Tab-separated table of C-alpha atoms and ligand atoms in Angstrom:
chain	number	residue	atom	x	y	z
A	1	MET	CA	-0.984	14.968	16.663
A	2	ALA	CA	-3.301	12.303	15.668
A	3	ALA	CA	-4.877	14.968	13.227
A	4	GLU	CA	-1.825	16.457	11.600
A	5	LEU	CA	-0.329	13.126	10.872
A	6	LEU	CA	-3.559	11.489	9.531
A	7	ARG	CA	-3.582	14.877	7.317
A	8	GLN	CA	-0.012	15.179	6.228
A	9	ARG	CA	0.332	11.238	5.553
A	10	ILE	CA	0.627	10.900	1.720
A	11	SER	CA	1.118	7.527	-0.297
A	12	THR	CA	4.951	8.190	-1.220
A	13	ARG	CA	6.354	7.115	-4.576
A	14	CYS	CA	9.663	8.142	-5.227
A	15	PHE	CA	12.012	7.798	-2.273
A	16	THR	CA	15.870	8.401	-1.429
A	17	ASP	CA	18.221	5.590	-0.967
A	18	ASP	CA	18.855	6.790	2.578
A	19	ALA	CA	18.859	3.747	4.844
A	20	VAL	CA	16.384	3.501	7.658
A	21	PRO	CA	18.256	2.573	10.755
A	22	TYR	CA	17.438	-0.538	12.440
A	23	PRO	CA	16.621	0.694	15.578
A	24	LEU	CA	14.166	3.528	14.141
A	25	LEU	CA	12.562	0.600	12.178
A	26	ARG	CA	11.928	-1.347	15.266
A	27	GLU	CA	10.662	1.364	17.169
A	28	ILE	CA	7.976	2.660	14.769
A	29	LEU	CA	6.453	-1.168	14.295
A	30	ASP	CA	6.892	-1.311	18.225
A	31	VAL	CA	4.305	1.179	18.352
A	32	ALA	CA	2.219	-0.178	15.197
A	33	ARG	CA	1.849	-3.426	16.826
A	34	TRP	CA	-0.724	-1.579	19.530
A	35	ALA	CA	-2.860	-1.241	16.650
A	36	PRO	CA	-6.168	-3.477	17.731
A	37	SER	CA	-8.217	-6.524	16.436
A	38	GLY	CA	-11.324	-7.930	16.920
A	39	GLY	CA	-11.314	-10.485	20.012
A	40	ASN	CA	-7.361	-9.216	19.994
A	41	ILE	CA	-6.531	-12.344	17.897
A	42	GLN	CA	-3.685	-10.149	16.183
A	43	PRO	CA	-4.037	-12.144	12.992
A	44	VAL	CA	-1.490	-10.673	10.943
A	45	ARG	CA	2.390	-10.731	10.807
A	46	ILE	CA	4.853	-8.732	9.117
A	47	ILE	CA	8.056	-9.325	7.046
A	48	ALA	CA	10.323	-6.537	6.814
A	49	VAL	CA	12.953	-6.501	4.108
A	50	THR	CA	16.337	-4.571	3.207
A	51	GLY	CA	19.161	-5.064	1.717
A	52	ALA	CA	20.102	-8.288	-0.114
A	53	GLU	CA	16.526	-9.611	1.096
A	54	LYS	CA	14.890	-6.888	-0.584
A	55	ASP	CA	17.042	-7.116	-4.081
A	56	ALA	CA	15.742	-10.962	-4.099
A	57	VAL	CA	12.013	-9.991	-3.654
A	58	VAL	CA	12.455	-6.917	-6.258
A	59	ALA	CA	14.516	-9.423	-8.540
A	60	LEU	CA	11.688	-11.771	-8.051
A	61	ALA	CA	9.022	-9.521	-9.305
A	62	GLN	CA	11.152	-8.259	-12.408
A	63	THR	CA	11.668	-11.734	-13.217
A	64	GLY	CA	7.998	-12.437	-13.427
A	65	LEU	CA	7.321	-9.200	-14.877
A	66	ALA	CA	9.928	-9.965	-17.894
A	67	GLN	CA	8.255	-13.267	-18.604
A	68	GLY	CA	4.890	-11.635	-18.794
A	69	SER	CA	4.017	-14.482	-15.676
A	70	PRO	CA	0.449	-14.059	-14.714
A	71	PRO	CA	-0.848	-12.501	-12.130
A	72	GLU	CA	-1.010	-14.279	-8.474
A	73	TYR	CA	-3.995	-12.937	-7.181
A	74	GLY	CA	-5.793	-16.240	-6.268
A	75	ASP	CA	-9.568	-16.006	-5.100
A	76	ARG	CA	-8.680	-12.411	-3.450
A	77	PRO	CA	-8.430	-10.048	-6.371
A	78	VAL	CA	-7.056	-6.129	-5.592
A	79	TYR	CA	-10.589	-4.875	-6.824
A	80	PRO	CA	-13.925	-6.415	-7.538
A	81	GLU	CA	-14.332	-6.903	-11.613
A	82	ARG	CA	-15.358	-4.027	-13.514
A	83	LEU	CA	-15.468	-1.832	-10.728
A	84	TRP	CA	-18.879	0.444	-11.125
A	85	GLU	CA	-19.849	4.223	-10.083
A	86	PRO	CA	-18.562	6.035	-8.267
A	87	TYR	CA	-15.582	4.525	-7.487
A	88	ARG	CA	-14.840	3.474	-10.736
A	89	SER	CA	-14.310	7.428	-11.330
A	90	ARG	CA	-12.791	8.073	-7.925
A	91	ARG	CA	-9.746	5.745	-8.988
A	92	ARG	CA	-9.293	7.034	-12.147
A	93	ASP	CA	-9.262	10.661	-10.987
A	94	VAL	CA	-6.510	9.866	-8.425
A	95	ALA	CA	-4.594	8.273	-11.579
A	96	VAL	CA	-5.190	11.071	-13.829
A	97	ASP	CA	-3.609	13.471	-11.338
A	98	MET	CA	-0.524	10.969	-10.853
A	99	TYR	CA	0.082	10.946	-13.964
A	100	ARG	CA	-0.154	14.482	-15.065
A	101	LEU	CA	2.528	15.349	-12.042
A	102	LEU	CA	4.438	12.685	-13.621
A	103	GLY	CA	4.397	14.053	-16.977
A	104	ILE	CA	2.781	10.759	-18.114
A	105	GLU	CA	-0.092	11.400	-21.365
A	106	TRP	CA	-2.784	8.977	-20.467
A	107	ASP	CA	-2.588	7.555	-23.604
A	108	ASP	CA	0.616	6.443	-23.217
A	109	GLU	CA	0.342	2.982	-22.071
A	110	GLU	CA	4.092	2.298	-22.082
A	111	ALA	CA	5.037	4.895	-19.871
A	112	ARG	CA	2.103	4.071	-17.108
A	113	GLN	CA	3.055	0.641	-17.006
A	114	ALA	CA	6.865	1.788	-16.701
A	115	HIS	CA	5.482	3.333	-13.473
A	116	LEU	CA	3.532	0.772	-12.295
A	117	ARG	CA	6.571	-1.557	-12.448
A	118	GLU	CA	8.064	0.867	-10.155
A	119	ASN	CA	5.991	-0.454	-7.232
A	120	PHE	CA	8.231	-3.572	-7.707
A	121	ARG	CA	11.295	-1.930	-6.710
A	122	PHE	CA	9.537	-0.303	-3.668
A	123	PHE	CA	9.467	2.958	-5.565
A	124	GLY	CA	13.097	3.185	-4.556
A	125	ALA	CA	12.486	2.886	-0.931
A	126	PRO	CA	15.439	0.762	1.399
A	127	VAL	CA	12.681	-0.872	3.525
A	128	GLY	CA	9.839	-3.139	2.007
A	129	LEU	CA	7.359	-4.649	4.767
A	130	PHE	CA	4.852	-7.365	3.577
A	131	PHE	CA	1.462	-8.140	5.522
A	132	VAL	CA	0.877	-11.730	5.755
A	133	ILE	CA	-2.320	-13.160	6.687
A	134	ASP	CA	-4.066	-17.105	7.499
A	135	GLU	CA	-6.024	-17.418	4.187
A	136	ARG	CA	-8.476	-19.233	6.192
A	137	MET	CA	-9.279	-15.548	8.085
A	138	GLY	CA	-12.267	-13.814	6.743
A	139	HIS	CA	-13.231	-9.930	5.787
A	140	GLY	CA	-13.188	-8.944	9.683
A	141	GLN	CA	-9.576	-9.734	10.144
A	142	TRP	CA	-8.622	-8.308	6.497
A	143	ALA	CA	-10.215	-5.066	8.238
A	144	HIS	CA	-7.830	-5.628	11.115
A	145	MET	CA	-5.039	-5.541	9.031
A	146	GLY	CA	-5.822	-2.708	7.739
A	147	MET	CA	-5.635	-1.038	10.983
A	148	LEU	CA	-1.947	-1.891	11.148
A	149	MET	CA	-1.119	-0.905	8.116
A	150	MET	CA	-2.184	2.605	8.774
A	151	ALA	CA	-0.905	2.337	12.420
A	152	VAL	CA	2.869	1.635	10.593
A	153	MET	CA	1.999	4.608	8.077
A	154	LEU	CA	1.192	7.007	11.034
A	155	ALA	CA	4.099	5.656	13.746
A	156	ALA	CA	6.482	6.146	10.199
A	157	GLU	CA	4.873	9.672	9.777
A	158	GLU	CA	5.718	10.709	12.818
A	159	LYS	CA	9.091	9.806	12.985
A	160	GLY	CA	9.531	11.683	9.585
A	161	LEU	CA	9.604	8.921	7.408
A	162	ALA	CA	7.117	8.141	4.274
A	163	THR	CA	5.659	5.093	3.005
A	164	CYS	CA	3.534	3.718	0.066
A	165	PRO	CA	0.929	0.697	1.069
A	166	GLN	CA	1.251	-1.536	-2.036
A	167	GLU	CA	-1.566	-4.235	-3.296
A	168	ALA	CA	0.039	-4.697	-6.341
A	169	TRP	CA	2.467	-6.803	-4.385
A	170	ALA	CA	-0.905	-9.290	-4.680
A	171	ARG	CA	0.485	-9.676	-8.286
A	172	PHE	CA	3.073	-12.228	-6.962
A	173	ARG	CA	1.184	-13.636	-3.975
A	174	GLN	CA	2.458	-17.278	-4.730
A	175	SER	CA	5.929	-16.324	-5.670
A	176	LEU	CA	6.047	-14.131	-2.121
A	177	LYS	CA	4.371	-17.464	-0.491
A	178	ALA	CA	7.418	-19.562	-1.714
A	179	GLN	CA	10.170	-16.681	-1.211
A	180	PHE	CA	9.233	-16.609	2.436
A	181	HIS	CA	8.694	-19.903	2.806
A	182	LEU	CA	5.183	-19.234	4.511
A	183	SER	CA	3.263	-21.939	5.961
A	184	ALA	CA	0.620	-23.693	3.866
A	185	THR	CA	-2.542	-21.585	4.799
A	186	GLU	CA	-0.574	-18.198	5.057
A	187	MET	CA	-0.323	-15.602	2.131
A	188	VAL	CA	0.574	-12.471	1.620
A	189	TYR	CA	-1.919	-9.296	1.525
A	190	ALA	CA	-0.098	-6.406	0.245
A	191	GLY	CA	3.339	-5.020	0.543
A	192	MET	CA	4.638	-1.382	1.722
A	193	ALA	CA	7.254	0.606	0.993
A	194	LEU	CA	8.969	2.465	3.764
A	195	GLY	CA	12.017	5.138	3.834
A	196	TYR	CA	12.362	8.917	3.284
A	197	ALA	CA	10.727	10.765	0.679
A	198	ASP	CA	12.636	12.224	-2.256
A	199	ARG	CA	10.896	15.548	-1.790
A	200	SER	CA	12.468	16.749	-5.289
A	201	ALA	CA	10.172	14.322	-7.002
A	202	PRO	CA	6.836	15.756	-8.865
A	203	VAL	CA	4.813	12.439	-7.631
A	204	ASN	CA	5.198	13.118	-3.939
A	205	ARG	CA	3.120	16.423	-4.654
A	206	LEU	CA	0.276	14.226	-5.005
A	207	ARG	CA	-2.506	15.390	-3.029
A	208	SER	CA	-5.785	13.091	-3.495
A	209	HIS	CA	-8.924	13.920	-2.646
A	210	ARG	CA	-11.875	12.649	-0.489
A	211	ILE	CA	-15.527	12.588	-0.832
A	212	PRO	CA	-17.017	15.491	1.613
A	213	LEU	CA	-17.934	14.580	5.312
A	214	ASP	CA	-21.870	14.631	4.552
A	215	GLU	CA	-21.436	12.299	1.893
A	216	LEU	CA	-18.864	9.933	3.773
A	217	ILE	CA	-21.326	10.364	6.965
A	218	GLU	CA	-25.324	9.868	7.408
A	219	PHE	CA	-25.615	11.898	10.886
A	220	ARG	CA	-28.795	10.574	12.506
A	221	GLY	CA	-30.311	11.981	15.714
A	222	PHE	CA	-27.824	14.705	15.826
A	223	THR	CA	-29.021	18.833	16.533
A	224	ARG	CA	-26.926	20.835	14.136
B	301	FMN	C1	-4.224	-1.145	1.094
B	301	FMN	C2	-3.608	-0.150	0.000
B	301	FMN	C3	-3.230	-0.403	-1.267
B	301	FMN	C4	-2.596	0.419	-1.858
B	301	FMN	N1	-1.967	-0.006	-3.024
B	301	FMN	C5	-1.094	0.794	-3.533
B	301	FMN	C6	-0.206	0.355	-4.731
B	301	FMN	O1	0.125	-0.886	-4.768
B	301	FMN	N2	0.464	1.250	-5.725
B	301	FMN	C7	0.434	2.473	-5.366
B	301	FMN	O2	0.834	3.078	-5.821
B	301	FMN	N3	-0.649	3.196	-4.679
B	301	FMN	C8	-1.422	2.156	-3.601
B	301	FMN	N4	-1.855	2.607	-2.619
B	301	FMN	C9	-2.286	3.875	-2.230
B	301	FMN	C10	-3.676	4.512	-3.117
B	301	FMN	O3	-3.697	4.695	-4.429
B	301	FMN	C11	-3.977	6.020	-2.201
B	301	FMN	O4	-3.634	5.608	-0.673
B	301	FMN	C12	-4.849	6.820	-2.284
B	301	FMN	O5	-5.025	7.077	-3.796
B	301	FMN	C13	-5.142	7.590	-1.518
B	301	FMN	O6	-3.929	8.594	-1.551
B	301	FMN	P1	-2.734	8.906	-0.373
B	301	FMN	O7	-2.461	7.884	0.280
B	301	FMN	O8	-1.837	10.076	-0.663
B	301	FMN	O9	-3.841	9.797	0.425
B	301	FMN	C14	-2.696	1.853	-1.886
B	301	FMN	C15	-3.358	2.479	-0.561
B	301	FMN	C16	-4.171	0.982	0.211
B	301	FMN	C17	-4.646	2.107	1.276
Protein backbone atom coordinates (compact mmCIF):
# COMPACT_ATOMS: atom_id res chain seq x y z
CA MET A 1 0.00 0.00 0.00
CA ALA A 2 2.79 2.41 0.93
CA ALA A 3 4.54 1.44 -2.32
CA GLU A 4 1.45 2.28 -4.33
CA LEU A 5 0.94 5.61 -2.58
CA LEU A 6 4.58 6.56 -3.06
CA ARG A 7 4.48 5.75 -6.75
CA GLN A 8 1.20 7.46 -7.52
CA ARG A 9 1.66 10.68 -5.52
CA ILE A 10 2.68 13.65 -7.61
CA SER A 11 2.88 17.38 -7.04
CA THR A 12 -0.51 18.57 -8.23
CA ARG A 13 -0.61 22.06 -9.71
CA CYS A 14 -4.26 22.50 -10.63
CA PHE A 15 -7.12 21.73 -8.23
CA THR A 16 -10.88 21.70 -8.49
CA ASP A 17 -12.70 24.03 -6.12
CA ASP A 18 -14.40 21.11 -4.36
CA ALA A 19 -14.20 21.70 -0.63
CA VAL A 20 -12.30 19.31 1.61
CA PRO A 21 -14.66 18.31 4.43
CA TYR A 22 -13.24 19.35 7.79
CA PRO A 23 -13.56 15.85 9.34
CA LEU A 24 -11.61 14.42 6.40
CA LEU A 25 -8.83 16.99 6.79
CA ARG A 26 -8.64 16.18 10.49
CA GLU A 27 -8.46 12.47 9.71
CA ILE A 28 -5.55 13.01 7.31
CA LEU A 29 -3.61 15.18 9.74
CA ASP A 30 -4.39 12.82 12.61
CA VAL A 31 -2.61 10.06 10.68
CA ALA A 32 0.26 12.26 9.52
CA ARG A 33 1.11 13.36 13.06
CA TRP A 34 2.56 9.86 13.60
CA ALA A 35 5.54 10.81 11.48
CA PRO A 36 8.70 10.32 13.57
CA SER A 37 11.13 12.98 14.71
CA GLY A 38 14.55 12.62 16.28
CA GLY A 39 14.26 12.44 20.06
CA ASN A 40 10.51 12.57 19.47
CA ILE A 41 10.71 16.32 19.99
CA GLN A 42 8.05 16.94 17.32
CA PRO A 43 9.49 20.34 16.39
CA VAL A 44 6.89 21.31 13.79
CA ARG A 45 3.37 22.62 13.88
CA ILE A 46 0.98 23.09 10.99
CA ILE A 47 -1.35 25.98 10.32
CA ALA A 48 -4.25 24.97 8.07
CA VAL A 49 -6.25 27.65 6.28
CA THR A 50 -9.40 27.64 4.21
CA GLY A 51 -12.17 30.08 3.25
CA ALA A 52 -11.62 33.66 4.40
CA GLU A 53 -8.41 32.69 6.22
CA LYS A 54 -6.97 31.28 3.01
CA ASP A 55 -8.19 34.29 1.04
CA ALA A 56 -6.35 36.59 3.46
CA VAL A 57 -3.08 34.76 2.88
CA VAL A 58 -3.60 34.76 -0.87
CA ALA A 59 -4.33 38.50 -0.74
CA LEU A 60 -1.18 39.11 1.30
CA ALA A 61 0.88 37.38 -1.35
CA GLN A 62 -0.86 39.02 -4.30
CA THR A 63 -0.28 42.44 -2.75
CA GLY A 64 3.37 41.64 -2.19
CA LEU A 65 3.78 40.45 -5.77
CA ALA A 66 1.97 43.49 -7.18
CA GLN A 67 4.22 45.80 -5.17
CA GLY A 68 7.31 43.85 -6.17
CA SER A 69 8.23 43.42 -2.52
CA PRO A 70 11.63 41.77 -1.96
CA PRO A 71 11.74 38.05 -1.11
CA GLU A 72 11.64 37.29 2.61
CA TYR A 73 13.82 34.19 2.73
CA GLY A 74 15.95 35.53 5.58
CA ASP A 75 18.96 33.31 6.23
CA ARG A 76 17.21 30.19 4.84
CA PRO A 77 17.05 30.52 1.05
CA VAL A 78 15.11 27.82 -0.78
CA TYR A 79 18.18 26.73 -2.80
CA PRO A 80 21.89 27.37 -2.42
CA GLU A 81 23.03 30.29 -4.54
CA ARG A 82 23.97 29.22 -8.11
CA LEU A 83 22.97 25.57 -7.91
CA TRP A 84 25.70 23.32 -9.37
CA GLU A 85 25.58 20.15 -11.46
CA PRO A 86 23.93 17.70 -11.51
CA TYR A 87 21.29 19.47 -9.40
CA ARG A 88 20.99 22.47 -11.69
CA SER A 89 20.09 20.28 -14.67
CA ARG A 90 17.67 18.15 -12.69
CA ARG A 91 15.82 21.26 -11.59
CA ARG A 92 15.72 22.60 -15.13
CA ASP A 93 14.61 19.28 -16.62
CA VAL A 94 11.48 19.01 -14.51
CA ALA A 95 10.68 22.67 -15.16
CA VAL A 96 11.08 22.16 -18.93
CA ASP A 97 8.70 19.19 -18.79
CA MET A 98 6.20 21.17 -16.74
CA TYR A 99 6.18 24.21 -19.04
CA ARG A 100 5.85 21.94 -22.06
CA LEU A 101 2.66 20.47 -20.59
CA LEU A 102 1.43 23.97 -19.81
CA GLY A 103 2.07 24.98 -23.41
CA ILE A 104 4.52 27.66 -22.25
CA GLU A 105 7.70 28.31 -24.25
CA TRP A 106 10.86 28.33 -22.13
CA ASP A 107 11.70 31.80 -23.43
CA ASP A 108 8.32 33.18 -22.44
CA GLU A 109 9.44 34.63 -19.11
CA GLU A 110 6.13 36.43 -18.56
CA ALA A 111 4.05 33.25 -18.95
CA ARG A 112 6.44 31.32 -16.70
CA GLN A 113 6.16 33.97 -14.02
CA ALA A 114 2.36 33.90 -14.34
CA HIS A 115 2.42 30.16 -13.66
CA LEU A 116 4.77 30.61 -10.69
CA ARG A 117 2.34 33.14 -9.26
CA GLU A 118 -0.27 30.35 -9.15
CA ASN A 119 1.69 29.01 -6.19
CA PHE A 120 0.32 31.94 -4.24
CA ARG A 121 -3.24 30.86 -4.98
CA PHE A 122 -2.39 27.31 -3.85
CA PHE A 123 -3.02 26.37 -7.50
CA GLY A 124 -6.73 26.74 -6.75
CA ALA A 125 -6.78 24.26 -3.86
CA PRO A 126 -9.35 24.88 -1.11
CA VAL A 127 -6.90 24.19 1.72
CA GLY A 128 -3.47 25.63 2.42
CA LEU A 129 -1.11 24.19 5.01
CA PHE A 130 1.88 25.98 6.49
CA PHE A 131 4.72 24.15 8.20
CA VAL A 132 6.06 26.18 11.10
CA ILE A 133 9.31 25.57 12.98
CA ASP A 134 11.31 27.42 15.59
CA GLU A 135 14.20 29.16 13.86
CA ARG A 136 16.55 27.97 16.59
CA MET A 137 16.11 24.41 15.32
CA GLY A 138 18.91 22.99 13.18
CA HIS A 139 19.24 20.90 10.05
CA GLY A 140 18.20 17.74 11.86
CA GLN A 141 14.86 19.14 12.87
CA TRP A 142 14.27 20.54 9.37
CA ALA A 143 14.74 17.00 8.06
CA HIS A 144 12.09 15.82 10.50
CA MET A 145 9.79 18.47 9.11
CA GLY A 146 10.19 16.78 5.73
CA MET A 147 8.98 13.53 7.23
CA LEU A 148 5.85 15.22 8.49
CA MET A 149 5.24 16.80 5.09
CA MET A 150 5.64 13.44 3.39
CA ALA A 151 3.28 11.85 5.88
CA VAL A 152 0.65 14.50 5.13
CA MET A 153 1.04 13.94 1.39
CA LEU A 154 0.70 10.16 1.64
CA ALA A 155 -2.21 10.30 4.09
CA ALA A 156 -3.97 12.71 1.72
CA GLU A 157 -3.20 10.52 -1.27
CA GLU A 158 -4.72 7.53 0.48
CA LYS A 159 -7.96 9.47 0.85
CA GLY A 160 -8.05 10.43 -2.83
CA LEU A 161 -6.77 13.95 -2.25
CA ALA A 162 -3.85 15.65 -3.93
CA THR A 163 -1.12 17.95 -2.65
CA CYS A 164 1.69 20.21 -3.74
CA PRO A 165 4.44 21.03 -1.25
CA GLN A 166 5.35 24.68 -1.75
CA GLU A 167 8.65 26.22 -0.80
CA ALA A 168 7.49 29.16 -2.87
CA TRP A 169 5.74 30.50 0.22
CA ALA A 170 9.14 31.14 1.80
CA ARG A 171 9.11 34.30 -0.30
CA PHE A 172 6.58 35.71 2.18
CA ARG A 173 8.09 34.41 5.43
CA GLN A 174 8.02 37.68 7.33
CA SER A 175 4.54 38.61 6.13
CA LEU A 176 3.22 35.17 7.09
CA LYS A 177 4.86 35.45 10.48
CA ALA A 178 2.87 38.64 11.11
CA GLN A 179 -0.31 37.24 9.56
CA PHE A 180 -0.29 34.18 11.81
CA HIS A 181 1.00 36.01 14.90
CA LEU A 182 3.87 33.56 15.20
CA SER A 183 6.07 33.83 18.26
CA ALA A 184 9.33 35.80 18.02
CA THR A 185 11.37 32.72 17.12
CA GLU A 186 8.91 30.87 14.89
CA MET A 187 9.07 30.83 11.12
CA VAL A 188 7.18 29.33 8.20
CA TYR A 189 9.31 26.85 6.29
CA ALA A 190 6.92 26.07 3.43
CA GLY A 191 3.31 25.81 2.42
CA MET A 192 1.31 22.98 0.91
CA ALA A 193 -1.75 23.03 -1.32
CA LEU A 194 -4.30 20.31 -0.55
CA GLY A 195 -7.52 19.44 -2.34
CA TYR A 196 -8.87 17.43 -5.25
CA ALA A 197 -6.81 17.23 -8.43
CA ASP A 198 -8.28 18.65 -11.60
CA ARG A 199 -7.73 15.55 -13.69
CA SER A 200 -8.42 17.42 -16.94
CA ALA A 201 -5.48 19.79 -16.40
CA PRO A 202 -2.46 18.87 -18.57
CA VAL A 203 -0.02 20.06 -15.87
CA ASN A 204 -1.23 17.27 -13.63
CA ARG A 205 0.05 14.74 -16.15
CA LEU A 206 3.61 15.70 -15.23
CA ARG A 207 5.59 12.67 -14.09
CA SER A 208 8.99 13.65 -12.75
CA HIS A 209 11.97 11.33 -13.12
CA ARG A 210 14.26 9.89 -10.49
CA ILE A 211 17.88 8.94 -10.74
CA PRO A 212 18.46 5.15 -11.06
CA LEU A 213 18.62 3.11 -7.87
CA ASP A 214 22.32 2.36 -8.30
CA GLU A 215 23.10 6.05 -8.63
CA LEU A 216 21.12 6.82 -5.51
CA ILE A 217 22.49 4.01 -3.38
CA GLU A 218 25.96 2.66 -2.82
CA PHE A 219 25.40 -0.96 -1.88
CA ARG A 220 28.31 -2.29 0.16
CA GLY A 221 28.86 -5.82 1.34
CA PHE A 222 25.84 -7.31 -0.40
CA THR A 223 25.86 -10.49 -2.45
CA ARG A 224 24.23 -9.70 -5.79
C1 LIG B 1 9.74 20.62 0.13
C2 LIG B 1 9.26 20.80 -1.27
C3 LIG B 1 8.92 22.06 -1.72
C4 LIG B 1 8.41 22.25 -3.01
N1 LIG B 1 8.03 23.50 -3.43
C5 LIG B 1 7.39 23.65 -4.60
C6 LIG B 1 6.83 24.90 -4.97
O1 LIG B 1 6.97 25.90 -4.27
N2 LIG B 1 6.13 24.98 -6.11
C7 LIG B 1 5.95 23.89 -6.93
O2 LIG B 1 5.29 24.04 -7.96
N3 LIG B 1 6.48 22.69 -6.62
C8 LIG B 1 7.18 22.55 -5.46
N4 LIG B 1 7.66 21.31 -5.11
C9 LIG B 1 7.45 20.16 -5.98
C10 LIG B 1 8.70 19.61 -6.62
O3 LIG B 1 9.04 20.35 -7.75
C11 LIG B 1 8.43 18.15 -6.94
O4 LIG B 1 8.25 17.43 -5.76
C12 LIG B 1 9.51 17.48 -7.76
O5 LIG B 1 9.65 18.07 -9.02
C13 LIG B 1 9.20 15.99 -7.93
O6 LIG B 1 7.93 15.84 -8.54
P1 LIG B 1 6.73 15.05 -7.87
O7 LIG B 1 6.43 15.70 -6.55
O8 LIG B 1 5.59 15.21 -8.83
O9 LIG B 1 7.15 13.63 -7.67
C14 LIG B 1 8.25 21.13 -3.86
C15 LIG B 1 8.61 19.85 -3.38
C16 LIG B 1 9.10 19.68 -2.12
C17 LIG B 1 9.45 18.30 -1.64
